[in-house]
Short mmCIF file of C-alpha atoms in Angstrom, two decimals:
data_model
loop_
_atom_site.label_atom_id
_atom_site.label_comp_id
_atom_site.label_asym_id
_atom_site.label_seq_id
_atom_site.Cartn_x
_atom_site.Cartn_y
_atom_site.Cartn_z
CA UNK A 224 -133.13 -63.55 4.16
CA UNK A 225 -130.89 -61.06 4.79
CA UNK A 226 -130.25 -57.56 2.89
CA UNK A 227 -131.62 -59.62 -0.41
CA UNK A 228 -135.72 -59.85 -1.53
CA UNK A 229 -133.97 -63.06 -2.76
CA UNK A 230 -132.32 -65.88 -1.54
CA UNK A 231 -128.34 -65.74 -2.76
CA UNK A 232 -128.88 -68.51 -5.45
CA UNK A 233 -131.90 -67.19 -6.63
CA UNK A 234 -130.50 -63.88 -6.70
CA UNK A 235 -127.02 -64.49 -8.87
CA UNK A 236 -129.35 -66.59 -11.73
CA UNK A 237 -131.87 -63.24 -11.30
CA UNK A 238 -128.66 -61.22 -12.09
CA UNK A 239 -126.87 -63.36 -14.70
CA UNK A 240 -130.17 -63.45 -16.23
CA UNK A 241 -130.14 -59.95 -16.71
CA UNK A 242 -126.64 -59.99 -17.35
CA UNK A 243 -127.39 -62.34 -20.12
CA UNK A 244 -130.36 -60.36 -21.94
CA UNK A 245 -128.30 -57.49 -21.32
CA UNK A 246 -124.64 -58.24 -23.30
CA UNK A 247 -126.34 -61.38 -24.76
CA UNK A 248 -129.11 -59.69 -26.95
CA UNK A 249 -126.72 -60.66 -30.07
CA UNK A 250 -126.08 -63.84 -28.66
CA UNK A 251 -129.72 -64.80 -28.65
CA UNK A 252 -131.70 -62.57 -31.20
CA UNK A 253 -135.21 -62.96 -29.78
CA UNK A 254 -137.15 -63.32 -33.10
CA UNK A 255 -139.42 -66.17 -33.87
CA UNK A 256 -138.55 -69.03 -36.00
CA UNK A 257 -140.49 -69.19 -39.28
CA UNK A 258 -142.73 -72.56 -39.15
CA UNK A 259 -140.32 -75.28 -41.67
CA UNK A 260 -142.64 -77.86 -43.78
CA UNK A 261 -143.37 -81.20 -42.13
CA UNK A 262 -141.43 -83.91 -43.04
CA UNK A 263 -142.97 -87.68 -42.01
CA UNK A 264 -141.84 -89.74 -39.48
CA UNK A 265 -139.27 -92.59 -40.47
CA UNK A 266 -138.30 -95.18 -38.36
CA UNK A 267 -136.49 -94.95 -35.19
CA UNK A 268 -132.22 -94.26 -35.87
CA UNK A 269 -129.63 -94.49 -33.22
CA UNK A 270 -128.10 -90.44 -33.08
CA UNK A 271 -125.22 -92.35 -30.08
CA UNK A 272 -123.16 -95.07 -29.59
CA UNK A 273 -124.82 -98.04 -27.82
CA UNK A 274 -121.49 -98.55 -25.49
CA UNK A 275 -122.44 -95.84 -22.79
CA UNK A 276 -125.07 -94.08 -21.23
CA UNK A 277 -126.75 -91.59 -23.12
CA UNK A 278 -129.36 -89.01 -21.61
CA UNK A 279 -130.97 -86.19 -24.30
CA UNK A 280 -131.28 -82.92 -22.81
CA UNK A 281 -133.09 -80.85 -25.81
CA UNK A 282 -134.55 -80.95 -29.22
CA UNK A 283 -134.82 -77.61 -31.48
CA UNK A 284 -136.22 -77.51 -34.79
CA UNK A 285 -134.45 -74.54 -36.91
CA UNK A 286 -136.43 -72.24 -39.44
CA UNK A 287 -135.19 -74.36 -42.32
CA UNK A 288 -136.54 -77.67 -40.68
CA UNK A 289 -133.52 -79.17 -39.85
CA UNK A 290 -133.63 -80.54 -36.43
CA UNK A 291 -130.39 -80.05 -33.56
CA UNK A 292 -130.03 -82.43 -30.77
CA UNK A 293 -127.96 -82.07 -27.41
CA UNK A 294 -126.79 -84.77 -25.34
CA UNK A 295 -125.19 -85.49 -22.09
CA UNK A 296 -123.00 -89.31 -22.50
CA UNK A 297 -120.73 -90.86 -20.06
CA UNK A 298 -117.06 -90.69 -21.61
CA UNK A 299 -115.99 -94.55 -21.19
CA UNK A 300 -118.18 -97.36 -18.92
CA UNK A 301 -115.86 -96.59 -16.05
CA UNK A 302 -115.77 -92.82 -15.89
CA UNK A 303 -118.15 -90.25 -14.21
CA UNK A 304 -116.76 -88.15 -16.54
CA UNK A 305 -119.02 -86.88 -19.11
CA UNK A 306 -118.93 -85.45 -23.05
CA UNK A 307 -121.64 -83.10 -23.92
CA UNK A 308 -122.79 -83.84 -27.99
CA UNK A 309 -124.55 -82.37 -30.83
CA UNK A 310 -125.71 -83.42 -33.64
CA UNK A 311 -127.91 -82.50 -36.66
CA UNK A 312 -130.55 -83.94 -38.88
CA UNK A 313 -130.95 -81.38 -42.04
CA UNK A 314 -134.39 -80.78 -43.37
CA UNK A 315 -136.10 -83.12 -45.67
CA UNK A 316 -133.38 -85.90 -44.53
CA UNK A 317 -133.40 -89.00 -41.85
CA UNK A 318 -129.70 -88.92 -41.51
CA UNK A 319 -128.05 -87.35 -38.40
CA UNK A 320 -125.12 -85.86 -39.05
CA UNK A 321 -122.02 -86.86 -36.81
CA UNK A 322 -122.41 -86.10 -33.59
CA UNK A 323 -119.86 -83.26 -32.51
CA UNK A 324 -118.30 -82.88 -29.22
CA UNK A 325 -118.78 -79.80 -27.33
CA UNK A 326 -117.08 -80.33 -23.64
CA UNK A 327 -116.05 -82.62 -21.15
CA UNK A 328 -116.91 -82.15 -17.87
CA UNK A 329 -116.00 -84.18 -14.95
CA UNK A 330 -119.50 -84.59 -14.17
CA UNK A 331 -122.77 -84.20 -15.84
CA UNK A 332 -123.28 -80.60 -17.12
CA UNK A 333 -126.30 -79.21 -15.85
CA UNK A 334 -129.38 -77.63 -17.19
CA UNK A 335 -128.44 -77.54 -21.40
CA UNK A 336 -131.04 -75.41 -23.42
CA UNK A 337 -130.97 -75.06 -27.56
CA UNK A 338 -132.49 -72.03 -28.95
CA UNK A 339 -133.05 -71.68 -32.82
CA UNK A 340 -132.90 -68.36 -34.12
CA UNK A 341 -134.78 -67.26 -37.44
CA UNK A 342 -131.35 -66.56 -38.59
CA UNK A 343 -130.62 -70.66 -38.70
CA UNK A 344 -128.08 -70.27 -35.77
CA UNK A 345 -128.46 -72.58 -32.56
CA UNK A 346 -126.57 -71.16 -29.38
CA UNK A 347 -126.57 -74.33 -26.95
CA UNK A 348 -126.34 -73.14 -23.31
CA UNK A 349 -125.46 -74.98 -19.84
CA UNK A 350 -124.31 -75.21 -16.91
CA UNK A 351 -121.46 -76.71 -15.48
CA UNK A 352 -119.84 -78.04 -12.35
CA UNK A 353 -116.12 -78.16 -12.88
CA UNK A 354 -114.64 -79.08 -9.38
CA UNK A 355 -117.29 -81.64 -9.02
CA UNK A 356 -115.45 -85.40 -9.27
CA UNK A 357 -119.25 -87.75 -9.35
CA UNK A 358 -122.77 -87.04 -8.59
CA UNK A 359 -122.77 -84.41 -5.38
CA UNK A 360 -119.57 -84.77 -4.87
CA UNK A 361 -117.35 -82.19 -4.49
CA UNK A 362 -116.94 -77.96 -4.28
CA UNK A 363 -120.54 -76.90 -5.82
CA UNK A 364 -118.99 -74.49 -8.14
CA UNK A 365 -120.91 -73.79 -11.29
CA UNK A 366 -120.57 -71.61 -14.11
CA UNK A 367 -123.06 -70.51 -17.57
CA UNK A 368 -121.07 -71.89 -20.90
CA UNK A 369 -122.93 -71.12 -24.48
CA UNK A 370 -122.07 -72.44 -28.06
CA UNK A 371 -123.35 -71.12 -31.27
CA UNK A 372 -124.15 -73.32 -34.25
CA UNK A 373 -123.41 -71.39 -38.27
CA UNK A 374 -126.27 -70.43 -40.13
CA UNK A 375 -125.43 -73.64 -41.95
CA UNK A 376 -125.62 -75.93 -39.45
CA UNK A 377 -121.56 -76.70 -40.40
CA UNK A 378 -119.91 -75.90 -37.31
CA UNK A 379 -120.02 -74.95 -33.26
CA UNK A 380 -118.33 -72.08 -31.98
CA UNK A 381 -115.78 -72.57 -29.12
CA UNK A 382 -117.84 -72.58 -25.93
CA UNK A 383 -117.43 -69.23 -23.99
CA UNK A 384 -117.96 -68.64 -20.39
CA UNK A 385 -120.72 -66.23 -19.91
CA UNK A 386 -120.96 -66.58 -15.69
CA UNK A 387 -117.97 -67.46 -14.17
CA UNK A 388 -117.56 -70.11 -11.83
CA UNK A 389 -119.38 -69.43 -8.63
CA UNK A 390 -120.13 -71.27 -5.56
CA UNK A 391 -123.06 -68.67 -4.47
CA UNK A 392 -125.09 -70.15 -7.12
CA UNK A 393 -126.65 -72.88 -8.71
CA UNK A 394 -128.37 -74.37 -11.38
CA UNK A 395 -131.70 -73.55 -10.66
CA UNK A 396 -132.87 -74.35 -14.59
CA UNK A 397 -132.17 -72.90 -17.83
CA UNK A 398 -135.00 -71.61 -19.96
CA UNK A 399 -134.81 -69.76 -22.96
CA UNK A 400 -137.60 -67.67 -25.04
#
């Protein structure tokens, strides 16, 4: 093992975890969401297009009730590109909004996390592989990205890099409290 208590890849997520409750304590306010009225259950809606593959990667309910998905979907049929969505159902409705697009990557992004903060803001946060060209393929590079959804659900921020791109690491999960 070395110098380190931790193995190298377990060691860089140890530190840009720290890095990230460290500079990100606006970023991700750590209060609880107030519990939102139930709404029932309709029937079953389509939130993406039936041309490609689709594969959900996490489901937040905000402190107003309105519920933010995240999705990973192949660009075209022939691409291993892919185009990480959003989208958002507002409280005390069973109509998603349209679904927004926050990157491409040239392969699937990695561990993607939604956190809803009491304020109403969502930060979505993932990983990503850009020198990767398919599954495994490629340079292992991978870097932290986060997005923040307004208070009013009306709009995503630019994605920022928190962790650069880094070969030393990898996606070992994202979790967020």
């Amino acid at each position: 093992m070395g110098r380190y208590a931790l193995p190298r890849r377990r060691l860089a997520v140890a530190i840009s975890s720290v890095a990230l409750a460290l500079a990100g304590g606006a970023v991700l306010p750590t209060t609880t969401a107030v519990a939102a009225p139930a709404v029932p259950w309709t029937s079953a809606t389509a939130v993406t297009g039936a041309d490609t593959d689709s594969y959900v990667k996490d489901l937040v309910t905000t402190a107003d009730g309105s519920a933010v998905a995240v999705w990973n979907q192949f660009a075209d049929t022939d691409s291993t590109q892919r185009k990480l969505y959003a989208a958002v159902r507002p409280a005390g409705s069973d109509t998603w909004g349209t679904p927004v697009l926050l990157t491409t990557t040239p392969d699937e992004a990695g561990g993607v996390k939604l956190h809803a903060s009491a304020d109403g803001t969502v930060t979505a946060l993932w990983t990503e592989y850009p020198d990767e060209t398919s599954p495994g393929a490629g340079p292992f590079d991978s870097r932290v990205v986060s997005s923040v959804l307004t208070a009013d659900h009306s709009s995503w921020s630019t994605p920022v890099e928190l962790v650069g791109t880094d070969t030393a690491w990898g996606d070992g999960g994202i979790d967020l409290a």
